[in-house]
Amino acid sequence: MTRIDKPITIISNRAPYQLKKKFGQLTCEKNAGGLASVLDEIMCRRGGAWIAWGEKSEVFREMGIPLDTPKYSLRLVSLTDEEVKNYYHGFSNRVMWPLSHYFLDRCHFRSDYWKGYLEVNKKFARSFREDCADQDQVWVHDFHLTLLPALLRKERADLSIGFFWHIPFPASPVFRVLPWRAEVLRGLLGNDLIGFHLRLHAENFLQCVEDVLRVPVDREQASIRYDGRVVKVRVFPVGIDFRKWNELAATPAIAEKSRQLREEVRVEYIILGVDRLDYTKGIRERLLAYERFLEKYPEFHGRVCLVQIAVPSRTRVEEYRLLRREIDEAIGRITGRFGNRKWVPLRYLYQGFPVEELAAFYLAADLALITPLRDGMNLVAKEYVACRVREDGVLILSEFTGAAGTLTDALLVNPYDIDGLADAIRFALSMPEEEKRARMQRLRQAVSEKDVYWWCESFLETLIRTRETERDITPLTQVRDEEERS
Ligand code: GDG
């Protein structure tokens, strides 16, 4: 067993499986694709436990995964309706999420949300204490569980705790608006290692610690001495399973599906958008830019179609219901304004698709329009690139995504600049084939070099090293040099 094959406990809001009971039989459906399925694969290799909120946890509390040949144990934390309302829909989705994405006007700083958040974080800590007392390494994920590291640390000084922050970490003047800013930071300082996608996010975090807690931070060493320990802050831009997407897109079945899609849409250029229906993803602004593009460049009428996939998300949160209505309205307006008997300028698909279908969409699209107003990383951009097995296609990418840090051969745009975005669409569609190919080759190189396995292994390797020696810290300046070289 190598050092990074040791058992571990992962703790996240969502479980990697959906549990169902069919005819009295327990079934376990893997949440296909994405990060969770790669983490699940790693858990199957290492063993240990995964603690998550389970919507069916009143029925199943603990089970071996995979069901037929268990390799690790999945433990579900059961939440009451009130807790779901306050911890998940409330504090996580209406405070931490908008705050971290710089949407202060969408934040609802309510004390009932905060109390629920604190209670649920304590519940997760209890679950670890009761069920995983023999474990000595923990990997906590994301903004739902910021208080958990300190709660675990209070009980177990020996525990090695790593945390990955998947979304942007806001600049200090924005973060300091949070009424519970000190509690959240103290919670996070229970970790040994905190990982971010970008150096910018790491620097924002260090600045917040200094400004809010008045604790000195060591920027050279990217670390904080706190409570007699060293908390290390590092940058690990998350990747995708490049090989899997690349191989999938190269299969004849997916090529055939993609051909069928093109036949159905029947235009010269397919433009694709794929997002959870979330205000951070910039779907509304993207539609405005597409409308402006059609206004400004009538020569593209009849030749282009925007296929927008919007996966339903957080449908119980009011902001998301409102957004859905706004988007429906924009779609109706654009289709009514420009469409005719022979040409549908816009296809809107409000649904999720199996990964095979998604790969076929990526393969069919001449242009991916990925324009979040702010995004921690954005994996869709990387998946599009991985599926361009013919090394063609263009990626238009918002400069406010983490992905823009490495995908510099995309056409980087400001998603708020509607006219600029309309012009970028025209520029992309008119780009010479050789330039498209050269850019796509470099993009594919960048996405394949740092894939999701690199991300996972480097995080866990660093976590182990952090506890082994405090001195072994790669300074943030060195991280900067590495980023600039890549
Ligand atoms: C958070 C951060 C960060 C999408 N539609 C379908 C589908 N998807 C999958 C994609 C992709 C994933 O969902 C979306 O990932 P993103 O990174 O784009 O965005 P978030 O969900 O907001 O993720 C983000 C990420 O965490 C990781 O750290 O990059 O910044 O916000 O993998 O493929 N999957 C299937 N059908 C769909 O229709 N099966």
Short mmCIF file of C-alpha atoms and ligand atoms in Angstrom, two decimals:
data_model
loop_
_atom_site.label_atom_id
_atom_site.label_comp_id
_atom_site.label_asym_id
_atom_site.label_seq_id
_atom_site.Cartn_x
_atom_site.Cartn_y
_atom_site.Cartn_z
CA MET A 1 0.00 0.00 0.00
CA THR A 2 1.50 3.36 -1.04
CA ARG A 3 1.12 6.34 1.24
CA ILE A 4 -1.72 7.74 -0.77
CA ASP A 5 -3.53 4.41 -0.86
CA LYS A 6 -4.22 4.53 2.88
CA PRO A 7 -7.88 4.51 3.95
CA ILE A 8 -9.44 7.95 4.21
CA THR A 9 -12.76 9.54 5.15
CA ILE A 10 -14.34 11.87 2.62
CA ILE A 11 -16.99 14.22 3.96
CA SER A 12 -19.18 16.15 1.53
CA ASN A 13 -22.68 17.51 1.31
CA ARG A 14 -23.77 15.14 -1.46
CA ALA A 15 -23.18 11.40 -1.66
CA PRO A 16 -21.66 9.85 -4.78
CA TYR A 17 -24.68 7.54 -5.09
CA GLN A 18 -28.43 7.90 -5.13
CA LEU A 19 -30.09 5.26 -3.05
CA LYS A 20 -33.44 3.85 -3.95
CA LYS A 21 -35.58 1.03 -2.73
CA LYS A 22 -37.25 -0.90 -5.52
CA PHE A 23 -39.58 -3.79 -4.57
CA GLY A 24 -37.94 -4.00 -1.15
CA GLN A 25 -34.48 -4.21 -2.76
CA LEU A 26 -31.78 -1.62 -2.14
CA THR A 27 -30.43 -0.09 -5.34
CA CYS A 28 -27.60 2.31 -5.58
CA GLU A 29 -27.26 4.54 -8.64
CA LYS A 30 -23.91 6.16 -9.18
CA ASN A 31 -24.04 9.89 -9.90
CA ALA A 32 -22.53 9.41 -13.34
CA GLY A 33 -19.52 11.35 -14.62
CA GLY A 34 -17.90 14.26 -12.87
CA LEU A 35 -15.81 14.61 -9.81
CA ALA A 36 -17.84 12.42 -7.44
CA SER A 37 -17.40 9.36 -9.60
CA VAL A 38 -13.61 9.81 -9.69
CA LEU A 39 -13.51 10.26 -5.91
CA ASP A 40 -15.64 7.12 -5.62
CA GLU A 41 -13.11 5.24 -7.73
CA ILE A 42 -10.31 6.42 -5.44
CA MET A 43 -12.32 5.35 -2.38
CA CYS A 44 -12.83 1.90 -3.89
CA ARG A 45 -9.04 1.62 -4.13
CA ARG A 46 -8.18 3.03 -0.70
CA GLY A 47 -11.13 2.00 1.44
CA GLY A 48 -12.39 4.00 4.39
CA ALA A 49 -15.64 5.91 4.68
CA TRP A 50 -17.66 8.59 2.91
CA ILE A 51 -19.98 10.69 5.03
CA ALA A 52 -22.68 12.72 3.25
CA TRP A 53 -26.20 14.01 3.61
CA GLY A 54 -28.49 11.27 2.39
CA GLU A 55 -31.99 12.18 1.35
CA LYS A 56 -33.06 8.61 2.06
CA SER A 57 -31.00 8.29 5.20
CA GLU A 58 -34.03 7.51 7.32
CA VAL A 59 -34.13 4.21 5.39
CA PHE A 60 -30.40 3.54 4.88
CA ARG A 61 -27.80 4.78 7.27
CA GLU A 62 -24.74 2.83 6.42
CA MET A 63 -23.82 0.52 3.60
CA GLY A 64 -20.80 -1.03 1.89
CA ILE A 65 -20.00 0.34 -1.57
CA PRO A 66 -20.15 -1.17 -4.18
CA LEU A 67 -23.12 -3.18 -2.90
CA ASP A 68 -21.94 -6.53 -4.30
CA THR A 69 -18.24 -6.25 -3.35
CA PRO A 70 -17.96 -3.54 -0.67
CA LYS A 71 -14.70 -1.61 -0.64
CA TYR A 72 -15.65 1.33 1.54
CA SER A 73 -18.49 2.39 3.75
CA LEU A 74 -21.03 5.07 2.85
CA ARG A 75 -22.56 6.75 5.90
CA LEU A 76 -25.55 8.99 5.48
CA VAL A 77 -26.39 11.86 7.77
CA SER A 78 -30.11 12.27 8.13
CA LEU A 79 -31.46 15.83 8.12
CA THR A 80 -34.89 17.08 9.18
CA ASP A 81 -36.90 19.25 6.78
CA GLU A 82 -36.10 22.25 8.94
CA GLU A 83 -32.37 21.49 8.77
CA VAL A 84 -32.49 21.09 4.98
CA LYS A 85 -34.27 24.42 4.75
CA ASN A 86 -31.80 26.31 6.92
CA TYR A 87 -28.50 24.55 6.28
CA TYR A 88 -28.85 23.68 2.59
CA HIS A 89 -31.39 25.94 0.87
CA GLY A 90 -30.68 28.71 3.35
CA PHE A 91 -27.12 29.23 4.52
CA SER A 92 -25.34 27.21 1.83
CA ASN A 93 -27.33 28.35 -1.20
CA ARG A 94 -28.52 31.80 -0.11
CA VAL A 95 -25.47 32.97 1.83
CA MET A 96 -22.21 31.15 1.10
CA TRP A 97 -22.90 30.59 -2.61
CA PRO A 98 -23.92 34.15 -3.62
CA LEU A 99 -21.32 35.72 -1.31
CA SER A 100 -18.47 33.66 -2.76
CA HIS A 101 -19.60 34.53 -6.30
CA TYR A 102 -19.79 38.26 -5.49
CA PHE A 103 -23.61 38.47 -5.60
CA LEU A 104 -24.08 40.43 -2.39
CA ASP A 105 -27.59 41.52 -3.29
CA ARG A 106 -28.67 37.88 -3.42
CA CYS A 107 -27.44 37.10 0.10
CA HIS A 108 -29.95 36.51 2.88
CA PHE A 109 -28.10 36.88 6.17
CA ARG A 110 -30.65 35.22 8.44
CA SER A 111 -29.83 33.93 11.88
CA ASP A 112 -32.13 30.86 11.49
CA TYR A 113 -30.06 29.88 8.43
CA TRP A 114 -26.87 30.28 10.44
CA LYS A 115 -28.16 28.23 13.38
CA GLY A 116 -29.24 25.44 11.04
CA TYR A 117 -25.84 25.50 9.33
CA LEU A 118 -24.02 25.24 12.66
CA GLU A 119 -26.28 22.39 13.85
CA VAL A 120 -25.79 20.39 10.66
CA ASN A 121 -22.02 20.87 10.72
CA LYS A 122 -22.15 19.50 14.29
CA LYS A 123 -24.23 16.57 13.05
CA PHE A 124 -21.55 15.69 10.50
CA ALA A 125 -18.91 15.90 13.24
CA ARG A 126 -20.99 13.55 15.40
CA SER A 127 -21.30 11.08 12.58
CA PHE A 128 -17.50 11.04 12.18
CA ARG A 129 -17.00 10.60 15.93
CA GLU A 130 -19.52 7.76 16.20
CA ASP A 131 -18.71 5.86 13.03
CA CYS A 132 -15.16 6.64 11.98
CA ALA A 133 -13.19 6.86 15.22
CA ASP A 134 -10.51 4.55 13.78
CA GLN A 135 -9.77 6.84 10.80
CA ASP A 136 -6.87 9.28 10.86
CA GLN A 137 -7.20 11.13 7.56
CA VAL A 138 -10.17 13.24 6.48
CA TRP A 139 -10.90 15.12 3.28
CA VAL A 140 -13.75 17.64 3.63
CA HIS A 141 -15.35 19.22 0.56
CA ASP A 142 -16.74 22.66 0.03
CA PHE A 143 -18.63 25.60 1.43
CA HIS A 144 -21.42 23.59 3.06
CA LEU A 145 -19.04 22.33 5.73
CA THR A 146 -16.75 25.19 6.71
CA LEU A 147 -17.30 24.74 10.46
CA LEU A 148 -16.63 21.02 10.45
CA PRO A 149 -12.79 21.08 10.42
CA ALA A 150 -12.59 23.00 13.73
CA LEU A 151 -15.25 20.75 15.27
CA LEU A 152 -13.25 17.65 14.30
CA ARG A 153 -10.00 19.25 15.46
CA LYS A 154 -11.43 20.02 18.91
CA GLU A 155 -11.93 16.33 19.50
CA ARG A 156 -8.94 14.91 17.64
CA ALA A 157 -5.67 16.87 17.66
CA ASP A 158 -3.95 13.98 15.85
CA LEU A 159 -6.32 13.96 12.87
CA SER A 160 -4.98 14.92 9.45
CA ILE A 161 -7.65 17.17 7.90
CA GLY A 162 -7.67 18.48 4.34
CA PHE A 163 -10.31 20.72 2.80
CA PHE A 164 -11.02 21.60 -0.80
CA TRP A 165 -12.89 24.83 -1.60
CA HIS A 166 -14.57 24.28 -5.01
CA ILE A 167 -15.92 27.78 -5.66
CA PRO A 168 -14.23 31.20 -5.76
CA PHE A 169 -13.01 32.55 -2.43
CA PRO A 170 -14.06 36.20 -2.46
CA ALA A 171 -11.89 39.23 -1.88
CA SER A 172 -11.70 40.47 1.70
CA PRO A 173 -14.02 43.51 1.32
CA VAL A 174 -16.73 41.14 0.04
CA PHE A 175 -16.15 38.30 2.50
CA ARG A 176 -16.14 40.71 5.45
CA VAL A 177 -19.79 41.50 4.77
CA LEU A 178 -20.67 38.08 6.22
CA PRO A 179 -21.95 38.51 9.80
CA TRP A 180 -20.40 35.13 10.74
CA ARG A 181 -17.07 35.77 8.98
CA ALA A 182 -14.90 35.04 12.02
CA GLU A 183 -16.71 31.76 12.82
CA VAL A 184 -16.34 30.54 9.23
CA LEU A 185 -12.63 31.37 9.13
CA ARG A 186 -11.98 29.76 12.52
CA GLY A 187 -13.84 26.69 11.27
CA LEU A 188 -11.57 26.49 8.23
CA LEU A 189 -8.44 26.96 10.32
CA GLY A 190 -9.16 23.58 11.91
CA ASN A 191 -7.63 22.11 8.72
CA ASP A 192 -4.03 21.15 8.07
CA LEU A 193 -4.37 21.89 4.36
CA ILE A 194 -6.83 24.05 2.43
CA GLY A 195 -6.88 23.73 -1.35
CA PHE A 196 -8.20 26.29 -3.85
CA HIS A 197 -8.44 26.28 -7.65
CA LEU A 198 -6.53 29.53 -8.10
CA ARG A 199 -3.76 31.51 -6.49
CA LEU A 200 -6.18 34.45 -6.42
CA HIS A 201 -8.60 32.50 -4.20
CA ALA A 202 -5.77 31.40 -1.90
CA GLU A 203 -4.53 34.98 -1.59
CA ASN A 204 -8.04 36.25 -0.85
CA PHE A 205 -8.36 33.67 1.92
CA LEU A 206 -5.03 34.66 3.50
CA GLN A 207 -6.03 38.31 3.35
CA CYS A 208 -9.37 37.56 5.05
CA VAL A 209 -7.64 35.69 7.87
CA GLU A 210 -5.37 38.66 8.41
CA ASP A 211 -8.16 41.25 8.20
CA VAL A 212 -10.84 39.45 10.20
CA LEU A 213 -8.95 37.39 12.77
CA ARG A 214 -5.86 39.60 12.98
CA VAL A 215 -3.76 36.47 12.74
CA PRO A 216 -0.45 37.00 10.91
CA VAL A 217 -0.13 34.98 7.72
CA ASP A 218 3.08 33.89 6.07
CA ARG A 219 2.61 34.67 2.37
CA GLU A 220 6.04 33.35 1.42
CA GLN A 221 5.24 29.95 2.89
CA ALA A 222 1.50 30.20 2.10
CA SER A 223 0.71 29.17 5.63
CA ILE A 224 -0.82 30.37 8.86
CA ARG A 225 0.34 29.56 12.34
CA TYR A 226 -2.83 29.09 14.34
CA ASP A 227 -3.61 27.46 17.65
CA GLY A 228 -0.15 25.85 17.84
CA ARG A 229 -0.42 24.27 14.38
CA VAL A 230 0.50 25.19 10.83
CA VAL A 231 -2.34 25.50 8.32
CA LYS A 232 -1.10 25.24 4.79
CA VAL A 233 -2.86 26.90 1.84
CA ARG A 234 -2.19 25.51 -1.63
CA VAL A 235 -3.43 25.71 -5.20
CA PHE A 236 -4.77 22.62 -7.01
CA PRO A 237 -6.78 23.52 -10.12
CA VAL A 238 -9.24 20.68 -10.55
CA GLY A 239 -9.20 18.78 -13.83
CA ILE A 240 -11.43 16.24 -15.56
CA ASP A 241 -11.00 12.62 -16.55
CA PHE A 242 -9.53 13.62 -19.93
CA ARG A 243 -8.91 10.06 -21.09
CA LYS A 244 -12.49 9.02 -20.38
CA TRP A 245 -14.09 11.93 -22.27
CA ASN A 246 -11.59 11.63 -25.12
CA GLU A 247 -12.22 7.91 -25.53
CA LEU A 248 -15.97 8.35 -25.25
CA ALA A 249 -16.03 11.00 -27.96
CA ALA A 250 -13.94 8.75 -30.22
CA THR A 251 -16.42 5.84 -30.13
CA PRO A 252 -18.47 5.22 -33.30
CA ALA A 253 -21.71 5.28 -31.26
CA ILE A 254 -21.06 8.83 -30.01
CA ALA A 255 -19.92 9.96 -33.47
CA GLU A 256 -23.21 8.64 -34.83
CA LYS A 257 -25.23 10.39 -32.11
CA SER A 258 -23.44 13.62 -32.85
CA ARG A 259 -24.11 13.24 -36.58
CA GLN A 260 -27.81 12.73 -35.79
CA LEU A 261 -27.84 15.86 -33.63
CA ARG A 262 -26.34 17.90 -36.46
CA GLU A 263 -28.91 16.50 -38.84
CA GLU A 264 -31.75 17.48 -36.50
CA VAL A 265 -30.48 21.02 -35.99
CA ARG A 266 -29.64 21.47 -39.68
CA VAL A 267 -27.46 24.57 -39.61
CA GLU A 268 -23.89 25.35 -40.59
CA TYR A 269 -22.79 26.28 -37.06
CA ILE A 270 -23.93 24.83 -33.74
CA ILE A 271 -23.13 26.93 -30.68
CA LEU A 272 -23.44 25.11 -27.36
CA GLY A 273 -24.02 26.18 -23.77
CA VAL A 274 -24.17 23.62 -20.92
CA ASP A 275 -24.80 24.74 -17.35
CA ARG A 276 -26.74 24.09 -14.21
CA LEU A 277 -29.51 26.68 -14.24
CA ASP A 278 -27.71 29.09 -11.92
CA TYR A 279 -27.41 32.87 -11.99
CA THR A 280 -23.62 32.59 -11.64
CA LYS A 281 -23.39 30.82 -15.00
CA GLY A 282 -24.35 33.92 -17.01
CA ILE A 283 -27.06 32.23 -19.12
CA ARG A 284 -29.22 35.36 -19.21
CA GLU A 285 -26.33 37.57 -20.35
CA ARG A 286 -25.30 34.93 -22.89
CA LEU A 287 -28.78 34.97 -24.42
CA LEU A 288 -28.65 38.77 -24.63
CA ALA A 289 -25.29 38.52 -26.38
CA TYR A 290 -26.63 35.95 -28.83
CA GLU A 291 -29.59 38.24 -29.53
CA ARG A 292 -27.17 41.12 -30.15
CA PHE A 293 -25.09 38.88 -32.44
CA LEU A 294 -28.18 38.09 -34.51
CA GLU A 295 -29.06 41.79 -34.66
CA LYS A 296 -25.59 42.88 -35.69
CA TYR A 297 -24.69 40.11 -38.09
CA PRO A 298 -27.75 39.19 -40.20
CA GLU A 299 -25.49 37.26 -42.60
CA PHE A 300 -25.58 34.45 -40.02
CA HIS A 301 -29.39 34.15 -40.06
CA GLY A 302 -30.45 30.67 -41.08
CA ARG A 303 -26.90 29.37 -40.58
CA VAL A 304 -26.50 29.20 -36.84
CA CYS A 305 -28.25 27.71 -33.81
CA LEU A 306 -27.55 28.11 -30.11
CA VAL A 307 -28.27 24.88 -28.22
CA GLN A 308 -28.55 25.75 -24.55
CA ILE A 309 -28.70 22.87 -22.07
CA ALA A 310 -29.82 24.05 -18.64
CA VAL A 311 -29.80 21.38 -15.97
CA PRO A 312 -32.47 22.02 -13.30
CA SER A 313 -30.80 23.05 -10.06
CA ARG A 314 -31.84 24.22 -6.55
CA THR A 315 -35.43 24.49 -7.77
CA ARG A 316 -36.69 25.08 -4.23
CA VAL A 317 -34.73 28.31 -3.89
CA GLU A 318 -36.69 31.37 -4.98
CA GLU A 319 -33.83 33.07 -6.87
CA TYR A 320 -33.55 30.00 -9.09
CA ARG A 321 -37.27 29.93 -9.86
CA LEU A 322 -37.17 33.60 -10.82
CA LEU A 323 -34.14 33.05 -13.01
CA ARG A 324 -35.90 30.22 -14.81
CA ARG A 325 -38.78 32.54 -15.65
CA GLU A 326 -36.43 35.25 -16.90
CA ILE A 327 -34.64 32.78 -19.13
CA ASP A 328 -37.90 31.35 -20.50
CA GLU A 329 -38.90 34.88 -21.39
CA ALA A 330 -35.64 35.67 -23.18
CA ILE A 331 -35.82 32.40 -25.13
CA GLY A 332 -39.39 33.19 -26.24
CA ARG A 333 -38.40 36.70 -27.29
CA ILE A 334 -35.36 35.66 -29.34
CA THR A 335 -37.12 32.75 -31.01
CA GLY A 336 -40.13 34.95 -31.82
CA ARG A 337 -37.95 37.77 -33.12
CA PHE A 338 -35.67 35.84 -35.42
CA GLY A 339 -37.10 32.35 -36.03
CA ASN A 340 -39.12 31.43 -39.06
CA ARG A 341 -40.67 28.38 -40.71
CA LYS A 342 -37.29 27.15 -41.92
CA TRP A 343 -34.95 28.22 -39.16
CA VAL A 344 -34.94 27.79 -35.37
CA PRO A 345 -32.17 30.08 -34.03
CA LEU A 346 -32.26 28.70 -30.50
CA ARG A 347 -32.94 25.33 -28.87
CA TYR A 348 -33.42 25.33 -25.16
CA LEU A 349 -33.21 22.02 -23.31
CA TYR A 350 -34.18 22.32 -19.64
CA GLN A 351 -33.03 18.87 -18.56
CA GLY A 352 -30.01 16.76 -17.65
CA PHE A 353 -28.57 14.20 -20.08
CA PRO A 354 -26.61 10.96 -19.65
CA VAL A 355 -22.87 11.52 -20.15
CA GLU A 356 -22.93 9.78 -23.55
CA GLU A 357 -25.49 12.30 -24.83
CA LEU A 358 -23.48 15.13 -23.36
CA ALA A 359 -20.35 13.90 -25.16
CA ALA A 360 -22.36 13.81 -28.42
CA PHE A 361 -23.42 17.45 -27.90
CA TYR A 362 -19.79 18.44 -27.23
CA LEU A 363 -18.73 16.63 -30.38
CA ALA A 364 -21.47 18.19 -32.48
CA ALA A 365 -20.80 21.80 -31.47
CA ASP A 366 -18.62 24.12 -33.56
CA LEU A 367 -18.41 26.57 -30.71
CA ALA A 368 -18.80 26.24 -26.94
CA LEU A 369 -20.05 29.39 -25.27
CA ILE A 370 -19.04 29.17 -21.62
CA THR A 371 -19.59 32.53 -20.05
CA PRO A 372 -20.17 32.37 -16.27
CA LEU A 373 -20.25 35.67 -14.42
CA ARG A 374 -18.05 33.89 -11.91
CA ASP A 375 -17.06 30.24 -11.52
CA GLY A 376 -14.55 28.41 -9.31
CA MET A 377 -13.23 26.35 -12.21
CA ASN A 378 -15.87 25.21 -14.78
CA LEU A 379 -15.46 21.63 -15.82
CA VAL A 380 -17.76 21.89 -18.84
CA ALA A 381 -15.09 23.95 -20.66
CA LYS A 382 -12.54 21.18 -20.10
CA GLU A 383 -15.00 18.44 -21.12
CA TYR A 384 -15.73 20.24 -24.40
CA VAL A 385 -12.02 20.39 -25.16
CA ALA A 386 -11.51 16.71 -24.27
CA CYS A 387 -14.29 15.70 -26.67
CA ARG A 388 -12.82 17.58 -29.67
CA VAL A 389 -11.06 14.49 -30.94
CA ARG A 390 -10.71 16.02 -34.42
CA GLU A 391 -8.91 18.99 -32.86
CA ASP A 392 -11.42 21.47 -34.22
CA GLY A 393 -14.02 23.72 -32.61
CA VAL A 394 -13.61 26.97 -30.68
CA LEU A 395 -14.02 27.68 -27.00
CA ILE A 396 -15.30 31.07 -25.88
CA LEU A 397 -14.62 31.28 -22.15
CA SER A 398 -15.36 33.84 -19.47
CA GLU A 399 -12.28 35.38 -17.94
CA PHE A 400 -14.01 35.06 -14.55
CA THR A 401 -13.77 31.26 -14.48
CA GLY A 402 -10.94 29.37 -12.82
CA ALA A 403 -10.53 27.50 -16.12
CA ALA A 404 -9.44 30.73 -17.83
CA GLY A 405 -6.25 30.54 -15.74
CA THR A 406 -4.96 27.61 -17.77
CA LEU A 407 -7.12 27.60 -20.93
CA THR A 408 -5.48 30.69 -22.34
CA ASP A 409 -5.97 29.51 -25.94
CA ALA A 410 -9.71 29.95 -25.60
CA LEU A 411 -11.22 33.27 -26.69
CA LEU A 412 -11.37 34.90 -23.28
CA VAL A 413 -14.30 37.28 -22.83
CA ASN A 414 -15.92 39.53 -20.26
CA PRO A 415 -19.43 38.01 -19.92
CA TYR A 416 -20.92 41.36 -18.83
CA ASP A 417 -19.83 43.00 -22.09
CA ILE A 418 -22.80 42.03 -24.27
CA ASP A 419 -21.48 43.74 -27.42
CA GLY A 420 -18.01 42.32 -26.93
CA LEU A 421 -19.48 38.83 -26.56
CA ALA A 422 -21.59 39.23 -29.71
CA ASP A 423 -18.42 40.21 -31.60
CA ALA A 424 -16.50 37.28 -30.11
CA ILE A 425 -19.14 34.86 -31.46
CA ARG A 426 -18.71 36.29 -34.95
CA PHE A 427 -14.92 36.22 -34.61
CA ALA A 428 -14.99 32.58 -33.48
CA LEU A 429 -17.23 31.46 -36.33
CA SER A 430 -15.07 33.24 -38.88
CA MET A 431 -11.74 31.98 -37.50
CA PRO A 432 -9.49 30.25 -40.07
CA GLU A 433 -9.39 26.46 -39.67
CA GLU A 434 -5.63 26.40 -39.03
CA GLU A 435 -5.98 28.82 -36.14
CA LYS A 436 -8.84 26.79 -34.65
CA ARG A 437 -6.73 23.66 -34.85
CA ALA A 438 -3.62 25.24 -33.36
CA ARG A 439 -5.60 26.65 -30.44
CA MET A 440 -7.49 23.42 -29.84
CA GLN A 441 -4.29 21.37 -29.88
CA ARG A 442 -2.82 23.55 -27.17
CA LEU A 443 -6.06 23.48 -25.17
CA ARG A 444 -6.16 19.68 -25.31
CA GLN A 445 -2.56 19.54 -24.16
CA ALA A 446 -3.36 21.76 -21.15
CA VAL A 447 -6.48 19.78 -20.16
CA SER A 448 -4.79 16.39 -20.49
CA GLU A 449 -1.69 17.40 -18.52
CA LYS A 450 -3.48 18.23 -15.28
CA ASP A 451 -6.41 15.87 -15.10
CA VAL A 452 -8.61 14.95 -12.17
CA TYR A 453 -6.25 12.16 -11.06
CA TRP A 454 -3.39 14.66 -10.90
CA TRP A 455 -5.62 16.93 -8.81
CA CYS A 456 -6.63 14.21 -6.40
CA GLU A 457 -3.20 12.70 -5.98
CA SER A 458 -1.40 15.99 -5.55
CA PHE A 459 -3.92 17.10 -2.92
CA LEU A 460 -3.59 13.86 -0.93
CA GLU A 461 0.20 13.73 -1.31
CA THR A 462 0.42 17.29 0.04
CA LEU A 463 -1.92 16.47 2.91
CA ILE A 464 0.28 13.58 3.98
CA ARG A 465 3.44 15.67 3.68
CA THR A 466 1.85 18.51 5.65
CA ARG A 467 1.55 16.35 8.73
CA GLU A 468 4.94 14.73 8.21
CA THR A 469 6.89 17.94 8.23
CA GLU A 470 5.90 21.52 8.72
CA ARG A 471 8.95 22.73 6.85
CA ASP A 472 8.02 21.04 3.60
CA ILE A 473 5.85 23.83 2.28
CA THR A 474 5.95 25.01 -1.32
CA PRO A 475 5.84 28.79 -1.10
CA LEU A 476 3.03 30.60 -2.90
CA THR A 477 5.70 32.39 -4.97
CA GLN A 478 6.81 29.03 -6.35
CA VAL A 479 3.20 28.10 -7.13
CA ARG A 480 3.00 31.39 -9.01
CA ASP A 481 6.10 30.53 -11.06
CA GLU A 482 4.66 27.10 -11.90
CA GLU A 483 1.35 28.66 -12.99
CA GLU A 484 3.12 31.17 -15.17
CA ARG A 485 5.23 28.46 -16.82
CA SER A 486 2.21 26.26 -17.59
C1 GDG B 1 -18.69 23.39 -8.82
C2 GDG B 1 -18.10 24.78 -9.04
C3 GDG B 1 -16.11 23.74 -10.13
C4 GDG B 1 -23.72 19.24 -16.65
N1 GDG B 1 -24.82 18.94 -17.35
C5 GDG B 1 -24.95 17.61 -17.31
C6 GDG B 1 -23.89 17.09 -16.57
N2 GDG B 1 -23.16 18.12 -16.18
C7 GDG B 1 -21.91 17.98 -15.40
C8 GDG B 1 -20.75 18.41 -16.28
C9 GDG B 1 -19.72 18.83 -15.25
C10 GDG B 1 -20.57 19.23 -14.05
O1 GDG B 1 -21.91 18.80 -14.28
C11 GDG B 1 -20.64 20.74 -13.88
O2 GDG B 1 -19.41 21.18 -13.36
P1 GDG B 1 -18.97 22.69 -13.38
O3 GDG B 1 -17.55 22.75 -12.95
O4 GDG B 1 -19.15 23.24 -14.76
O5 GDG B 1 -19.95 23.48 -12.40
P2 GDG B 1 -20.61 23.28 -10.90
O6 GDG B 1 -21.65 22.26 -10.91
O7 GDG B 1 -21.08 24.65 -10.52
O8 GDG B 1 -19.38 22.83 -9.96
C12 GDG B 1 -17.21 24.80 -10.27
C13 GDG B 1 -16.68 22.39 -9.72
O9 GDG B 1 -17.55 22.51 -8.58
C14 GDG B 1 -15.56 21.39 -9.40
O10 GDG B 1 -14.71 21.86 -8.41
O11 GDG B 1 -15.47 23.59 -11.38
O12 GDG B 1 -16.63 26.05 -10.44
O13 GDG B 1 -19.15 25.76 -9.16
O14 GDG B 1 -18.89 17.76 -14.91
O15 GDG B 1 -20.39 17.32 -17.08
N3 GDG B 1 -23.71 15.79 -16.34
C15 GDG B 1 -24.63 14.94 -16.89
N4 GDG B 1 -25.71 15.39 -17.62
C16 GDG B 1 -25.89 16.71 -17.86
O16 GDG B 1 -26.86 17.10 -18.53
N5 GDG B 1 -24.48 13.63 -16.68
#
